[in-house]
DNA sequence: CTGAAGACCTGCCTGC
DNA sequence: TGCAGGCAGGTCTTCA
């Protein structure tokens, strides 16, 4: 479901509600998510001190322990009243002091949760090989150019490679490439440094705008309060095959790159 | 090392 | 109405 903007919107919704609350009880209705859900009872009685994000992972800090949470394709994380009934596919529930109940729903069960030492979470296999955050200064034109050097894969595939840069999925890769005027199938290693610098800036712009709009809602995505995002209305190419390009009027096309649907404008992307 | 393809799961939509 | 097929925001493993 969610790419970086959606996860960040959820984080912003949850952080002020959870910070300072004590975890009272954990109810796990299905342990067979992407990885087996570990025993979370060790967290009971502890206080959630902070909710952070790394790439598409949410990081819930409980003093010296960290609960890392990935929403996969269809995961939803909601802050509800304790009394709210369990919805279909609600696999995990964390009840906090003050009557707040964190509910996890995930029809496809591609999501996962992990427990680790807060001091060394960056050494965990989920995080060890991740590239920079796209909205920090670590991700810029020179960095992207060095990451693309010698790579024969399509630029869209490189943008979606979490070892290169985290958080960019199928939607925002398509949108950023359209904004930068680069064809998604273009060989990454054969794009000029100037154009890759333009692309790095486009990535930042697209992600920032999506966060400001509350994320993109197609299918399952809702934020921690159950609200839809509005960025889908601003899509330039994603899901718009056959419709006119807002910039040049040509009909947008769809193709498959590395097994994923890709959308682009034959008029303004080369 | 790189890249391609298949795997994991359920739900929804299309077309016959 | 039913059923097969294709598709969906992610990422991990296997294989060449």
XYZ file of C-alpha atoms (C1' of nucleotides) in Angstrom:
302
model
C 0.000 0.000 0.000
C 2.076 2.811 1.260
C 5.174 4.492 -0.034
C 7.165 7.011 1.961
C 4.566 9.835 1.948
C 1.782 7.589 3.224
C 3.994 6.141 5.977
C 5.104 9.637 6.965
C 1.491 10.862 7.151
C 0.615 7.900 9.364
C 3.646 8.630 11.545
C 2.633 12.257 11.966
C -0.843 11.171 12.954
C 0.325 8.596 15.467
C 3.316 10.270 17.094
C 1.455 12.914 19.126
C -1.208 10.419 20.167
C 1.147 7.643 21.279
C 4.076 9.529 22.783
C 3.986 9.208 26.553
C 1.352 6.468 26.617
C 1.921 3.175 28.363
C 1.276 -0.069 26.508
C -1.232 -2.095 28.523
C -2.050 -5.124 26.386
C -1.259 -6.800 23.088
C -3.716 -8.937 21.148
C -2.357 -10.896 18.196
C -5.043 -12.615 16.158
C -2.736 -13.892 13.401
C 0.976 -14.375 13.735
C 1.606 -15.394 10.108
C 2.380 -12.048 8.554
C 5.342 -11.814 6.204
C 7.450 -13.002 9.134
C 6.003 -14.545 12.295
C 4.936 -11.837 14.741
C 7.273 -12.008 17.764
C 5.981 -12.108 21.319
C 5.258 -8.458 22.085
C 4.298 -8.958 25.730
C 7.772 -7.760 26.746
C 6.566 -4.293 25.730
C 3.609 -4.290 28.113
C 4.068 -1.774 30.910
C 6.543 0.238 28.850
C 5.946 3.740 27.554
C 6.087 4.692 23.912
C 8.611 7.504 23.817
C 8.679 8.324 20.118
C 7.380 7.279 16.696
C 9.945 7.678 13.911
C 10.289 6.471 10.333
C 13.037 4.925 8.207
C 12.092 4.442 4.570
C 8.723 2.693 4.637
C 9.185 1.376 8.176
C 7.557 2.932 11.224
C 9.724 2.843 14.347
C 7.982 2.760 17.732
C 10.451 3.397 20.530
C 9.749 1.913 23.945
C 12.815 3.063 25.884
C 15.587 0.576 25.079
C 13.380 -1.516 22.802
C 12.187 -0.708 19.306
C 9.140 -2.079 17.540
C 9.676 -1.783 13.763
C 6.608 -2.054 11.567
C 6.266 -2.383 7.798
C 2.807 -2.107 6.240
C 3.548 -4.126 3.113
C 1.088 -3.514 0.294
C -2.245 -3.437 2.073
C -1.461 -2.666 5.716
C -3.403 -0.035 7.648
C -2.514 1.275 11.088
C -5.270 3.108 12.920
C -5.611 4.853 16.268
C -9.082 3.922 17.525
C -10.970 3.930 20.822
C -10.478 0.768 22.882
C -14.113 -0.200 22.356
C -13.943 -0.250 18.548
C -14.863 -3.643 17.124
C -12.201 -5.634 15.278
C -12.506 -5.161 11.523
C -11.883 -7.915 9.021
C -8.151 -8.694 8.688
C -7.311 -6.990 11.963
C -4.290 -9.078 12.946
C -2.710 -7.096 15.721
C -3.908 -4.700 18.387
C -1.944 -2.663 20.912
C -3.960 -1.114 23.732
C -2.460 1.946 25.389
C -3.264 3.956 28.486
C -5.916 6.622 28.020
C -8.202 4.326 26.014
C -6.215 4.478 22.789
C -6.009 1.324 20.730
C -3.614 0.860 17.815
C -5.109 -1.507 15.234
C -3.302 -3.222 12.382
C -5.271 -4.471 9.392
C -3.584 -6.124 6.442
C -5.568 -8.217 3.974
C -2.566 -9.480 2.044
C -0.316 -9.963 5.075
C 2.802 -8.694 3.322
C 3.478 -6.479 6.311
C 5.692 -7.392 9.259
C 6.650 -6.315 12.762
C 10.007 -6.813 14.469
C 11.400 -6.231 17.928
C 14.987 -5.114 18.416
C 17.340 -3.188 20.687
C 16.741 0.524 20.213
C 20.465 1.255 20.428
C 21.379 -0.990 17.494
C 18.352 -0.990 15.215
C 20.382 0.243 12.284
C 22.371 -3.000 12.332
C 19.206 -5.092 11.949
C 18.936 -6.935 8.590
C 15.880 -4.842 7.672
C 17.872 -1.618 7.901
C 21.536 -2.453 7.390
C 21.586 -2.062 3.615
C 19.171 0.822 3.187
C 20.205 3.867 1.191
C 19.670 7.498 2.231
C 16.358 9.163 2.959
C 15.255 10.996 -0.197
C 14.209 14.156 1.660
C 17.598 14.718 3.282
C 20.675 16.362 1.807
C 22.346 12.921 1.597
C 20.229 12.335 -1.487
C 21.176 14.735 -4.262
C 22.349 14.847 -7.865
C 25.954 13.765 -7.289
C 24.837 10.888 -5.056
C 22.241 9.666 -7.566
C 24.766 9.950 -10.395
C 27.263 7.814 -8.494
C 24.551 5.251 -7.699
C 23.560 5.029 -11.373
C 27.102 4.812 -12.739
C 27.588 1.571 -14.652
C 24.078 0.318 -13.990
C 22.311 -1.226 -16.950
C 18.917 -1.472 -15.250
C 16.069 0.901 -16.069
C 16.195 4.164 -14.112
C 12.778 3.420 -12.622
C 14.094 0.183 -11.172
C 17.110 1.962 -9.681
C 14.868 4.618 -8.088
C 12.830 1.848 -6.472
C 15.923 0.039 -5.160
C 15.968 0.668 -1.400
C 19.752 0.188 -1.317
C 20.033 3.276 -3.546
C 17.350 5.422 -1.898
C 14.502 4.427 0.415
C 10.786 5.090 0.231
C 10.159 5.414 -3.501
C 7.667 2.873 -4.801
C 5.843 2.331 -8.042
C 3.659 5.443 -7.892
C 6.229 8.047 -6.913
C 8.906 6.618 -9.210
C 6.499 7.155 -12.119
C 5.556 10.653 -10.967
C 9.133 11.799 -10.318
C 10.327 10.524 -13.708
C 7.523 12.377 -15.445
C 8.341 15.581 -13.597
C 12.005 15.191 -14.590
C 11.162 14.337 -18.219
C 13.013 11.017 -18.122
C 11.628 7.836 -19.702
C 11.217 5.153 -17.021
C 12.882 2.461 -19.138
C 16.014 4.504 -19.871
C 19.228 2.765 -18.837
C 20.279 4.376 -15.565
C 23.983 4.406 -16.361
C 23.464 6.353 -19.582
C 21.684 9.393 -18.171
C 23.674 12.616 -17.805
C 24.597 13.933 -14.389
C 22.616 17.092 -15.106
C 19.437 15.125 -15.768
C 19.970 12.954 -12.684
C 20.364 16.108 -10.620
C 17.050 17.250 -12.029
C 15.580 13.850 -11.141
C 16.805 13.979 -7.544
C 15.097 17.354 -7.176
C 11.925 15.961 -8.781
C 11.856 13.084 -6.282
C 12.026 15.523 -3.379
C 9.323 17.709 -4.867
C 6.893 14.874 -5.578
C 7.330 13.278 -2.155
C 7.027 16.601 -0.310
C 3.861 17.549 -2.144
C 2.345 14.137 -1.482
C 3.056 14.402 2.244
C 1.508 17.882 2.312
C -1.598 16.476 0.590
C -1.960 13.712 3.187
C -0.660 10.924 0.952
C -2.229 9.207 -2.040
C -5.347 7.138 -1.677
C -5.998 4.444 -4.179
C -7.454 1.195 -2.950
C -6.621 0.639 0.700
C -4.663 3.612 1.927
C -5.988 5.579 4.877
C -4.085 7.462 7.560
C -4.013 6.762 11.289
C -7.338 8.540 11.774
C -8.956 6.646 8.889
C -8.777 9.582 6.459
C -8.001 9.344 2.754
C -5.189 11.354 1.170
C -5.688 13.765 -1.669
C -2.507 13.390 -3.708
C -4.084 10.849 -6.059
C -5.963 13.760 -7.601
C -2.604 15.268 -8.463
C -1.199 12.220 -10.271
C 0.302 13.240 -13.591
C 0.866 9.756 -15.008
C 0.185 6.959 -12.509
C -2.894 4.982 -13.553
C -3.616 7.419 -16.402
C -2.728 5.330 -19.491
C -4.741 6.521 -22.494
C -5.514 9.904 -20.914
C -3.861 13.126 -22.090
C -0.643 14.388 -20.512
C -1.396 17.506 -18.466
C 1.784 19.076 -19.778
C 1.857 18.301 -23.509
C -1.502 16.720 -24.310
C -0.122 13.464 -25.748
C -1.819 10.254 -24.687
C -0.031 8.634 -21.758
C 1.205 5.056 -22.098
C 1.634 2.064 -19.901
C 4.446 -0.460 -20.087
C 5.979 -3.092 -17.833
C 9.410 -2.545 -16.285
C 10.881 -5.195 -13.994
C 7.450 -6.748 -13.688
C 5.739 -3.570 -12.513
C 3.267 -1.372 -14.348
C 4.846 1.847 -15.475
C 3.186 4.965 -16.825
C 4.830 7.662 -18.899
C 4.281 10.337 -21.499
C 5.803 9.610 -24.924
C 5.835 13.362 -25.588
C 7.744 14.713 -22.625
C 9.762 11.778 -21.275
C 12.910 10.626 -23.091
C 28.610 -8.199 -8.524
C 24.084 -7.409 -11.691
C 19.477 -8.155 -13.191
C 15.274 -11.117 -14.234
C 11.700 -13.854 -12.487
C 9.103 -16.026 -9.087
C 7.436 -16.154 -4.446
C 4.404 -14.583 -0.703
C -1.359 -13.298 0.055
C -6.278 -11.516 -0.576
C -9.575 -8.676 -2.946
C -11.472 -6.549 -6.746
C -12.468 -5.858 -11.474
C -13.131 -7.495 -16.258
C -14.745 -10.512 -19.626
C -16.826 -14.743 -21.074
C -24.713 -15.886 -11.413
C -20.262 -18.071 -11.695
C -15.660 -18.532 -12.721
C -10.993 -17.703 -14.743
C -7.616 -14.362 -15.351
C -5.245 -10.254 -14.473
C -4.102 -6.681 -11.572
C -2.752 -4.137 -7.043
C 1.074 0.849 -3.314
C 6.538 -4.222 -1.374
C 10.460 -6.876 -0.802
C 12.785 -11.189 -0.389
C 14.835 -15.438 -2.555
C 16.570 -17.934 -6.317
C 18.802 -18.417 -10.478
C 21.531 -17.221 -14.621
